[in-house]
Amino acid sequence: MATENNTTEEQVISAPNFVRNIVAEDVKNNKNGGKVVTRFPPEPNGYLHIGHAKSICLNFGLPAESANGKCHLRFDDTNPEKEDVEYSRAIEEDVKWLGFDWAEDLYHASDYFDQLYQYAVALIKKGKAYVCHLSPDEAREYRGTLKEPGKNSPYRDRSIEENMQLFESMKNGELAEGECVLRAKIDMSSPNINMRDPIIYRIRKVHHHRTGDDWCIYPMYDFTHCLSDSIEGITHSVCTLEFEDHRPLYDWVLDELETPCHPQQIEFARLNLDYTIMSKRKLLELVENGYVNGWDDPRMPTISGMRRRGFTPESIRTFCERIGVTKKDSVIETGVLENCIREDLDKKAPRVMAVLDPIKVVIENYPDGQEEMLTAKNHPNDETLGTREIPFCKEIYIERGDFAEEPPKKFFRMKPGGEVRLRYAYIVKCESVVHDEQGNVIEIRCSYDQETRGGKTPDGRKIKGTIHWVSAKHAVDAEVRLYDRLFNVPNPDAGEGDYKGNLNPESLEIRVNCKVEPSLAQIDAEQRYQFERIGYFCHDAKDSDEGVLVFNRVATLRDSWAKLSR
Ligand code: ATP
Ligand code: MG
């Protein structure tokens, strides 16, 4: 992946989608009777990630644009060793959460094992498949290289009867794992290695999570996929570019066999994001070795991680629309994704006040024991989100960073002798500071101006700074988790050494002593907010309980990496 192919924020304005154009043209010409049937075919061997989201949005999006369309969810479960029902369940949940519905059309490649076996038998009967006893090492040698053609296997000319018998023995478990395979008889001198008599069935004496011990032979991906597409009546089989070289095999299998239809395979460039990895094998490694806290760790590029982080389904769909669909490999900046969630939450998220690094402020001239309610807007522009009442009293917390004992120039927040506005409340003036024995500021003492209720200045005096606060007496304790990128280099997979050496040691910072306004005491699971002046945060439904309130930072208010990475 060349860096000059990086896609930056500015380039992502209106994105092309060549697959959409092909499908629209087909519908116009009444190809396939005007029908559009696609499928999303995950292998249930891991959780879905943002790359899969691109494929999901494309596959579910295409039929949604036509009058006569649907998208199937099909589990490509032909690899029994690595698959698990936990993954299938998570995949279904993630697709639904993204906003897509396969209705009745949920399938499994394993549903077709009987049919696929019959198709393999049909190939043998046509003289187009044979059982091969070459060892894996010998098979590699016979395969040839990119420059040199392969050689015919000595088993290639076995009689149809012999092949039928041997394949039956394979199926009946009479032969050992690895002893032989079933291969398609195509062309060992083809420039395309995929066409050099590819394996279509192998012996695997393992339990399958759906078919149990019914089978001890399993079909290979290239044989299974095209036939599953045809059995389901798929019209457009959309996949990623690495399958381009497999297309001749896809077409060969369907041309040789009498199948219900011949879907069109169309390849597009997969999504690559900087500062992250998307290999399921590596993501599994991060989970299994405790580099992250599970598949749904909010730093993971998984759908479940992003959901827990606080991404909305809308923001992910917007992202997938903006990056477009082409045949050119590129790397998208993570900032593009983050801006999609910022935009969405800027519109939707209610504003609240929270202090992540609290320091106490005592308002000396405010009457002891007095409390009052002040009115705050829930959103600066969207009136429909309404207002709320927030309590104010003699002691409040502000952000430690909003006070400077020795302020630099143009510091308009709280400083000795200076006035500052408390958002929605009063103008206060810092009168004195209390230190501990080491000289650290432990309390700030202020006076307030009664005439400035609601932050107004009836005398017209200008107050440049406004800071947020929460009432000390009413504040709710919270734990806030601040996330940064999981890797600290744009391409964690590049260069020497292991990608794990590029993990960002500062990707998680936990603040346990935060104070949030009391309106957050009653909160819905996964509710998202803007903490004023700080960023966007999402309630962590998994780790919060009666005693602790946990928030995840979805995104900062602005992109702090944009300048660094360019
Ligand atoms: P594996 O390495 O296990 O094959 P995979 O990411 O291809 O991993 P699948 O479960 O086979 O996993 O993926 C399901 C579908 O999602 C496939 O059609 C695949 O092409 C598509 N897909 C996977 N990764 C991306 C990506 N980064 N961008 C776009 N589509 C992707
Ligand atoms: Mg795959």
XYZ file of C-alpha atoms and ligand atoms in Angstrom:
598
model
C 0.000 0.000 0.000
C 1.765 3.107 -1.171
C 1.443 6.130 1.067
C 0.813 8.422 -1.921
C -2.489 6.602 -2.189
C -3.576 7.942 1.164
C -7.064 9.347 1.095
C -7.328 12.540 3.060
C -10.280 14.352 4.513
C -10.454 16.858 1.651
C -10.623 14.180 -1.035
C -13.567 12.426 0.536
C -16.410 14.664 -0.527
C -18.440 12.882 -3.135
C -17.320 9.343 -3.608
C -17.743 7.164 -6.687
C -19.262 3.692 -6.452
C -18.673 1.725 -9.662
C -20.551 -1.351 -8.416
C -23.685 0.713 -7.942
C -23.370 1.898 -11.550
C -23.035 -1.657 -12.895
C -26.073 -2.805 -10.945
C -28.162 0.207 -11.992
C -27.295 -0.484 -15.631
C -28.270 -4.166 -15.258
C -31.605 -3.207 -13.724
C -32.216 -0.751 -16.552
C -31.556 -3.480 -19.121
C -33.798 -5.896 -17.228
C -30.894 -8.320 -16.764
C -31.875 -11.114 -14.305
C -35.465 -9.986 -14.814
C -34.628 -6.731 -13.074
C -33.788 -8.515 -9.812
C -30.850 -7.607 -7.565
C -29.830 -10.340 -5.127
C -26.569 -9.927 -3.221
C -25.074 -11.642 -0.174
C -22.721 -10.837 2.660
C -20.666 -14.003 3.270
C -18.652 -13.803 6.519
C -16.691 -16.704 7.871
C -17.727 -17.168 11.526
C -14.128 -17.204 12.772
C -13.953 -13.766 14.383
C -15.864 -10.554 15.005
C -16.765 -8.147 12.230
C -14.636 -5.039 11.787
C -14.958 -1.713 9.998
C -13.679 -3.315 6.762
C -16.602 -5.723 6.866
C -18.881 -2.725 7.411
C -17.826 -1.454 3.985
C -18.840 -4.781 2.443
C -22.095 -4.904 4.456
C -23.130 -1.368 3.451
C -22.362 -2.162 -0.177
C -24.088 -5.555 -0.299
C -27.182 -4.453 1.625
C -27.201 -1.035 -0.022
C -27.342 -2.254 -3.653
C -30.648 -4.178 -3.466
C -32.163 -1.477 -1.266
C -31.849 0.894 -4.209
C -33.874 -1.322 -6.510
C -37.562 -2.202 -6.492
C -36.878 -5.924 -6.587
C -33.870 -6.614 -4.412
C -32.627 -8.369 -1.313
C -29.409 -9.281 0.421
C -28.694 -12.638 2.052
C -26.586 -13.189 5.116
C -24.609 -16.349 4.478
C -22.168 -17.906 6.884
C -19.261 -19.286 4.953
C -18.685 -22.121 7.405
C -16.512 -24.612 5.568
C -13.512 -24.421 7.917
C -14.735 -26.322 10.984
C -11.555 -25.897 13.063
C -11.693 -22.153 13.542
C -15.398 -21.527 13.616
C -17.673 -20.983 16.548
C -21.337 -20.162 17.242
C -20.244 -17.253 19.465
C -18.934 -15.595 16.315
C -22.098 -16.319 14.312
C -24.245 -14.722 16.998
C -22.006 -11.683 17.239
C -22.028 -11.263 13.452
C -25.834 -11.325 13.322
C -26.052 -8.789 16.122
C -23.539 -6.462 14.484
C -25.234 -6.549 11.070
C -28.583 -5.750 12.701
C -27.092 -2.993 14.809
C -25.646 -1.427 11.659
C -29.249 -1.149 10.488
C -29.555 -3.994 7.992
C -32.077 -6.801 7.744
C -31.690 -10.089 5.881
C -35.326 -10.981 6.726
C -35.794 -14.719 5.966
C -32.589 -14.985 4.027
C -30.127 -16.390 6.533
C -28.067 -19.240 5.095
C -25.036 -21.366 5.817
C -22.674 -22.883 3.277
C -22.928 -26.004 5.443
C -26.630 -26.227 4.481
C -25.387 -27.136 1.007
C -22.935 -29.891 1.938
C -25.176 -32.555 0.380
C -25.683 -30.591 -2.814
C -22.003 -29.714 -3.032
C -21.099 -33.372 -2.704
C -23.462 -34.179 -5.586
C -21.879 -31.427 -7.686
C -18.437 -32.904 -7.010
C -19.705 -36.319 -8.085
C -21.090 -34.735 -11.262
C -17.658 -33.255 -12.017
C -16.020 -36.675 -11.540
C -18.582 -38.253 -13.851
C -17.759 -35.642 -16.494
C -14.082 -36.526 -16.186
C -13.452 -33.062 -14.714
C -12.275 -34.036 -11.240
C -9.941 -36.667 -9.812
C -8.656 -37.973 -6.529
C -4.996 -37.111 -6.132
C -2.598 -38.885 -3.759
C 0.347 -36.490 -4.079
C 1.679 -35.458 -0.672
C 1.467 -31.719 0.111
C 5.183 -31.339 -0.657
C 4.910 -33.176 -3.951
C 1.788 -31.195 -4.866
C 3.694 -27.969 -4.291
C 6.452 -29.143 -6.554
C 4.032 -30.175 -9.292
C 2.164 -26.879 -9.080
C 4.981 -24.889 -10.698
C 5.605 -21.197 -10.047
C 4.464 -17.846 -11.393
C 7.109 -18.175 -14.117
C 7.017 -21.914 -14.748
C 4.025 -24.066 -15.675
C 3.032 -26.972 -13.420
C 3.218 -30.674 -14.207
C 0.344 -33.126 -14.423
C -0.152 -35.263 -11.359
C 0.482 -38.963 -11.966
C -3.038 -39.550 -10.612
C -4.677 -37.226 -13.122
C -5.731 -39.940 -15.537
C -7.422 -42.243 -13.106
C -10.614 -43.732 -14.496
C -13.960 -42.227 -13.619
C -14.880 -45.465 -11.794
C -11.738 -45.376 -9.693
C -12.303 -41.718 -8.829
C -15.916 -42.412 -7.892
C -14.847 -45.214 -5.617
C -12.041 -43.255 -3.982
C -14.181 -40.161 -3.425
C -16.818 -42.351 -1.816
C -14.139 -43.833 0.450
C -13.007 -40.319 1.361
C -16.564 -39.491 2.299
C -17.007 -42.657 4.318
C -13.981 -41.941 6.444
C -12.028 -44.895 5.096
C -9.008 -42.800 4.172
C -6.752 -40.847 6.499
C -6.602 -37.089 6.791
C -4.075 -35.750 4.302
C -3.899 -39.031 2.385
C -5.564 -37.630 -0.720
C -7.735 -34.779 -2.033
C -10.253 -34.239 -4.793
C -8.980 -31.864 -7.481
C -10.660 -30.199 -10.428
C -9.081 -31.192 -13.733
C -8.434 -27.896 -15.493
C -4.990 -26.933 -16.800
C -1.616 -27.390 -15.089
C 0.028 -24.995 -17.540
C -2.402 -22.131 -16.969
C -0.660 -18.821 -16.221
C -3.229 -18.478 -13.409
C -2.109 -20.746 -10.580
C -5.678 -20.956 -9.282
C -6.548 -22.899 -12.452
C -3.811 -25.530 -12.007
C -6.083 -28.347 -10.885
C -7.187 -26.704 -7.621
C -8.246 -28.796 -4.631
C -12.004 -28.884 -4.219
C -12.407 -31.364 -1.336
C -10.126 -32.414 1.493
C -10.395 -34.876 4.363
C -10.826 -33.325 7.813
C -11.943 -35.575 10.626
C -13.237 -32.814 12.834
C -16.536 -31.838 14.386
C -18.441 -29.054 12.631
C -20.433 -26.638 14.804
C -23.558 -27.205 12.691
C -23.255 -30.531 10.895
C -21.595 -32.315 13.809
C -19.796 -35.480 12.703
C -21.856 -36.003 9.544
C -18.909 -35.176 7.322
C -15.235 -35.945 7.303
C -14.632 -34.279 3.947
C -15.111 -30.523 3.528
C -15.351 -28.493 0.296
C -12.852 -25.717 -0.401
C -13.825 -22.046 -0.526
C -13.522 -21.617 -4.308
C -15.765 -24.592 -4.984
C -18.277 -23.732 -2.264
C -18.667 -20.045 -2.883
C -19.733 -19.939 -6.523
C -22.112 -22.872 -6.042
C -23.673 -21.358 -2.910
C -24.184 -18.120 -4.859
C -25.861 -20.027 -7.666
C -28.056 -22.151 -5.367
C -29.314 -18.955 -3.708
C -29.967 -17.173 -6.986
C -27.457 -14.401 -6.327
C -27.279 -11.955 -9.245
C -24.209 -9.911 -8.259
C -21.497 -11.594 -6.198
C -19.510 -8.682 -4.828
C -16.145 -9.410 -3.222
C -12.745 -7.872 -2.563
C -9.913 -7.567 -5.084
C -7.889 -10.551 -3.888
C -10.555 -12.734 -5.513
C -10.005 -11.261 -8.973
C -7.610 -14.091 -9.863
C -10.142 -16.607 -8.600
C -12.870 -15.389 -10.947
C -11.857 -17.739 -13.828
C -12.288 -20.646 -11.403
C -15.613 -19.244 -10.152
C -16.809 -19.161 -13.762
C -15.273 -22.541 -14.691
C -17.120 -24.416 -11.938
C -20.448 -22.838 -12.869
C -19.891 -23.408 -16.581
C -19.005 -27.083 -16.122
C -21.972 -27.899 -13.895
C -25.668 -27.589 -14.478
C -26.507 -24.945 -11.934
C -29.600 -22.779 -11.400
C -27.867 -19.558 -12.518
C -24.493 -17.958 -13.104
C -23.967 -14.915 -10.873
C -21.586 -12.155 -11.911
C -18.558 -11.729 -9.641
C -17.460 -8.104 -9.186
C -14.363 -7.183 -7.173
C -13.712 -3.926 -5.302
C -10.806 -2.577 -3.228
C -10.969 -3.473 0.434
C -10.950 -0.830 3.130
C -7.614 -0.067 4.747
C -7.427 2.410 7.616
C -4.265 3.975 8.960
C -3.188 3.411 12.595
C -5.043 0.120 12.710
C -4.972 -3.505 11.598
C -7.823 -5.520 10.131
C -6.574 -9.060 9.916
C -8.911 -11.280 11.927
C -5.985 -13.489 12.869
C -4.123 -10.552 14.397
C -7.207 -9.122 16.088
C -7.740 -12.553 17.658
C -4.140 -12.501 18.839
C -4.674 -9.123 20.538
C -7.741 -10.518 22.305
C -6.247 -13.858 23.308
C -3.049 -12.380 24.668
C -4.743 -9.620 26.627
C -3.364 -6.655 24.677
C -6.973 -5.433 24.665
C -9.951 -6.246 26.854
C -11.908 -8.449 24.469
C -13.304 -8.150 20.959
C -15.475 -5.228 22.083
C -12.646 -3.226 23.609
C -13.445 0.357 22.542
C -10.002 0.672 20.904
C -10.655 -2.238 18.543
C -11.688 -1.590 14.919
C -14.466 -4.155 15.425
C -18.114 -3.157 15.054
C -18.764 -4.233 18.650
C -15.762 -2.231 19.878
C -16.845 0.853 17.947
C -20.376 0.469 19.272
C -19.090 0.307 22.828
C -16.853 3.274 22.160
C -19.984 5.223 21.210
C -20.048 5.229 17.416
C -23.568 5.386 15.993
C -24.665 3.066 13.163
C -25.459 6.208 11.121
C -21.899 7.490 11.441
C -20.463 4.191 10.204
C -22.879 4.113 7.272
C -21.987 7.702 6.398
C -18.310 6.779 6.490
C -18.848 3.821 4.147
C -20.771 6.046 1.741
C -18.075 8.740 1.776
C -15.110 6.495 1.099
C -16.780 5.163 -2.039
C -16.194 1.906 -3.878
C -13.419 1.612 -6.470
C -10.909 -0.902 -7.777
C -7.929 1.085 -6.531
C -6.219 0.116 -3.279
C -5.845 3.007 -0.871
C -5.480 3.824 2.801
C -8.129 5.957 4.453
C -7.159 8.235 7.323
C -8.756 7.280 10.628
C -9.558 10.986 10.961
C -12.162 10.566 8.198
C -13.965 8.003 10.350
C -13.680 10.109 13.494
C -15.088 13.125 11.729
C -18.175 11.123 10.772
C -18.965 10.435 14.415
C -18.143 14.022 15.438
C -20.552 15.356 12.836
C -23.306 12.981 13.888
C -22.924 13.607 17.614
C -22.549 17.342 17.155
C -26.087 17.238 15.759
C -27.597 14.724 18.150
C -25.775 14.482 21.446
C -27.227 16.349 24.428
C -24.733 18.669 26.139
C -23.902 18.128 29.799
C -21.202 19.292 32.185
C -18.573 16.948 33.581
C -15.252 17.609 35.273
C -12.583 15.024 34.568
C -9.784 16.439 36.755
C -11.624 18.210 39.571
C -10.415 20.954 41.875
C -12.735 22.466 44.474
C -13.887 26.082 44.341
C -15.545 27.693 47.391
C -17.699 30.743 46.715
C -17.127 32.679 49.910
C -19.965 35.179 49.646
C -22.571 32.607 48.628
C -24.864 31.873 51.610
C -24.117 28.630 53.476
C -26.765 25.987 52.857
C -28.363 27.852 49.942
C -29.074 25.966 46.712
C -30.649 27.144 43.479
C -31.549 25.628 40.135
C -30.194 27.134 36.935
C -31.509 26.477 33.448
C -29.192 24.944 30.869
C -29.811 24.238 27.194
C -29.423 20.626 26.126
C -28.218 21.640 22.685
C -26.939 24.969 21.351
C -28.965 24.877 18.094
C -31.569 22.169 18.422
C -34.377 23.594 20.533
C -36.288 20.318 20.383
C -33.773 18.806 22.786
C -35.081 21.227 25.422
C -33.529 22.443 28.662
C -32.711 21.034 32.080
C -32.229 22.377 35.593
C -28.824 22.105 37.201
C -28.135 22.767 40.898
C -25.702 25.417 42.079
C -24.403 25.997 45.612
C -21.462 27.319 47.620
C -18.983 24.614 46.599
C -18.342 23.490 43.071
C -15.697 21.632 41.063
C -13.941 22.998 38.035
C -11.311 21.455 35.779
C -7.806 21.756 37.251
C -6.565 22.829 33.850
C -9.008 25.757 33.801
C -7.076 27.425 36.620
C -3.567 28.882 36.401
C -1.873 30.412 39.393
C 0.729 31.971 37.127
C -1.242 32.382 33.917
C 0.461 32.755 30.565
C -0.586 35.700 28.370
C -4.118 35.509 26.976
C -5.215 33.024 29.623
C -8.909 33.885 29.944
C -9.966 31.156 32.333
C -9.651 31.273 36.139
C -6.620 33.073 37.579
C -5.883 34.994 40.785
C -7.734 38.320 40.782
C -9.456 37.516 37.464
C -13.107 37.139 36.587
C -14.528 34.219 34.647
C -18.014 33.045 33.691
C -19.340 29.783 35.081
C -21.449 28.367 32.267
C -25.205 28.972 32.857
C -24.418 30.343 36.346
C -22.558 33.457 37.548
C -19.456 35.524 37.003
C -16.972 34.671 39.743
C -13.699 36.277 40.775
C -10.752 34.335 42.182
C -9.875 35.888 45.557
C -7.306 33.462 46.961
C -5.774 30.041 46.680
C -5.175 27.342 49.307
C -2.023 25.219 49.030
C -0.963 21.993 50.680
C 2.440 21.544 52.323
C 4.094 20.739 48.994
C 2.728 23.922 47.484
C 0.053 22.261 45.313
C -3.210 24.124 44.867
C -5.909 22.216 46.749
C -8.729 24.748 46.804
C -9.680 27.989 45.119
C -11.677 30.690 46.913
C -13.886 33.003 44.885
C -16.584 35.603 45.235
C -19.598 35.732 42.965
C -21.549 38.637 41.490
C -25.251 38.163 42.287
C -26.265 40.454 39.416
C -24.835 38.059 36.826
C -27.225 35.123 37.204
C -27.344 33.044 34.004
C -23.913 34.413 33.083
C -25.238 37.825 31.997
C -23.459 41.123 32.703
C -26.104 43.838 33.112
C -23.383 46.513 33.270
C -22.070 45.382 29.893
C -18.599 44.428 31.114
C -16.780 41.933 28.933
C -15.882 38.526 30.374
C -13.759 36.587 27.922
C -13.632 33.151 29.491
C -16.424 30.676 30.192
C -15.697 27.442 32.013
C -17.763 24.419 32.979
C -18.352 23.216 36.524
C -20.464 20.893 38.644
C -21.952 21.385 42.113
C -19.759 19.582 44.675
C -22.736 18.559 46.776
C -24.792 17.206 43.877
C -22.114 15.814 41.597
C -22.150 12.131 40.686
C -18.869 10.215 40.723
C -17.803 8.650 37.484
C -14.984 6.780 35.850
C -14.017 8.114 32.455
C -11.911 6.180 29.963
C -9.956 8.240 27.478
C -8.958 6.373 24.358
C -6.322 7.092 21.823
C -5.291 5.139 18.758
C -4.342 1.532 19.409
C -1.186 1.855 17.276
C 1.183 4.767 17.118
C 2.319 4.407 13.502
C 0.195 4.797 10.350
C 0.913 1.293 9.062
C 1.437 -1.037 12.030
C 2.048 -3.989 9.714
C 4.873 -2.373 7.778
C 8.540 -2.431 8.619
C 10.569 -4.963 10.477
C 9.446 -6.657 13.605
C 6.069 -7.559 14.857
C 3.053 -5.266 14.549
C 2.598 -5.620 18.314
C 5.756 -3.550 18.748
C 3.742 -0.650 17.337
C 0.999 -0.754 19.962
C 0.442 2.668 21.502
C 1.190 2.359 25.248
C -0.991 5.406 25.850
C -4.077 4.159 24.056
C -6.059 3.993 27.311
C -6.073 6.463 30.176
C -8.491 5.842 33.032
C -9.733 8.752 35.161
C -11.412 7.423 38.284
C -12.143 10.612 40.145
C -14.452 12.425 37.741
C -17.499 14.467 38.738
C -20.520 14.649 36.459
C -23.683 16.699 36.776
C -26.573 15.006 38.638
C -28.782 14.685 35.533
C -26.506 11.772 34.602
C -27.502 9.786 37.698
C -30.369 8.326 35.654
C -29.012 7.284 32.331
C -29.917 4.933 29.509
C -27.468 2.254 28.433
C -25.207 3.426 25.616
C -26.503 7.010 25.815
C -24.101 9.463 24.205
C -23.310 13.017 25.313
C -21.115 15.925 24.600
C -19.297 16.828 27.809
C -19.089 20.555 27.210
C -15.651 21.762 26.155
C -14.169 18.237 26.447
C -15.499 15.799 23.884
C -18.080 13.160 23.072
C -18.693 10.393 25.588
C -20.771 7.253 25.719
C -22.156 5.409 28.716
C -20.434 2.032 29.064
C -23.316 -0.343 29.689
C -21.059 -3.332 30.294
C -18.886 -1.946 33.096
C -21.332 0.478 34.758
C -23.489 -0.765 37.593
C -25.342 0.655 40.625
C -22.074 1.696 42.240
C -19.995 2.941 39.306
C -20.839 5.038 36.333
C -18.408 4.488 33.459
C -18.046 6.591 30.316
C -15.983 6.002 27.203
C -14.617 8.874 25.180
C -15.904 8.486 21.642
C -13.891 11.358 20.205
C -12.333 14.628 21.168
C -14.064 17.790 19.927
C -11.437 18.322 17.259
C -8.989 16.078 15.433
C -5.705 16.321 17.302
C -3.915 13.904 14.946
C -4.704 15.720 11.713
C -1.666 18.005 11.849
C 0.669 15.322 13.150
C 0.009 12.814 10.454
C 0.380 15.079 7.461
P -10.189 -13.959 6.361
O -8.791 -13.491 6.340
O -10.550 -14.794 7.546
O -10.746 -14.475 5.050
P -11.915 -11.741 5.876
O -11.715 -10.423 6.504
O -11.863 -11.894 4.412
O -10.924 -12.638 6.649
P -14.570 -12.856 5.799
O -15.387 -13.307 6.935
O -14.247 -13.813 4.732
O -13.259 -12.321 6.439
O -15.193 -11.541 5.196
C -16.529 -11.443 4.791
C -16.660 -10.470 3.667
O -16.175 -9.192 4.047
C -15.861 -10.918 2.462
O -16.677 -10.800 1.316
C -14.708 -9.945 2.413
O -14.303 -9.711 1.096
C -15.285 -8.690 3.081
N -14.208 -7.924 3.702
C -13.317 -8.364 4.607
N -12.432 -7.397 4.920
C -12.769 -6.301 4.209
C -12.241 -4.980 4.080
N -11.171 -4.591 4.773
N -12.851 -4.119 3.240
C -13.936 -4.512 2.548
N -14.483 -5.737 2.610
C -13.915 -6.636 3.419
Mg -12.335 -14.099 3.500
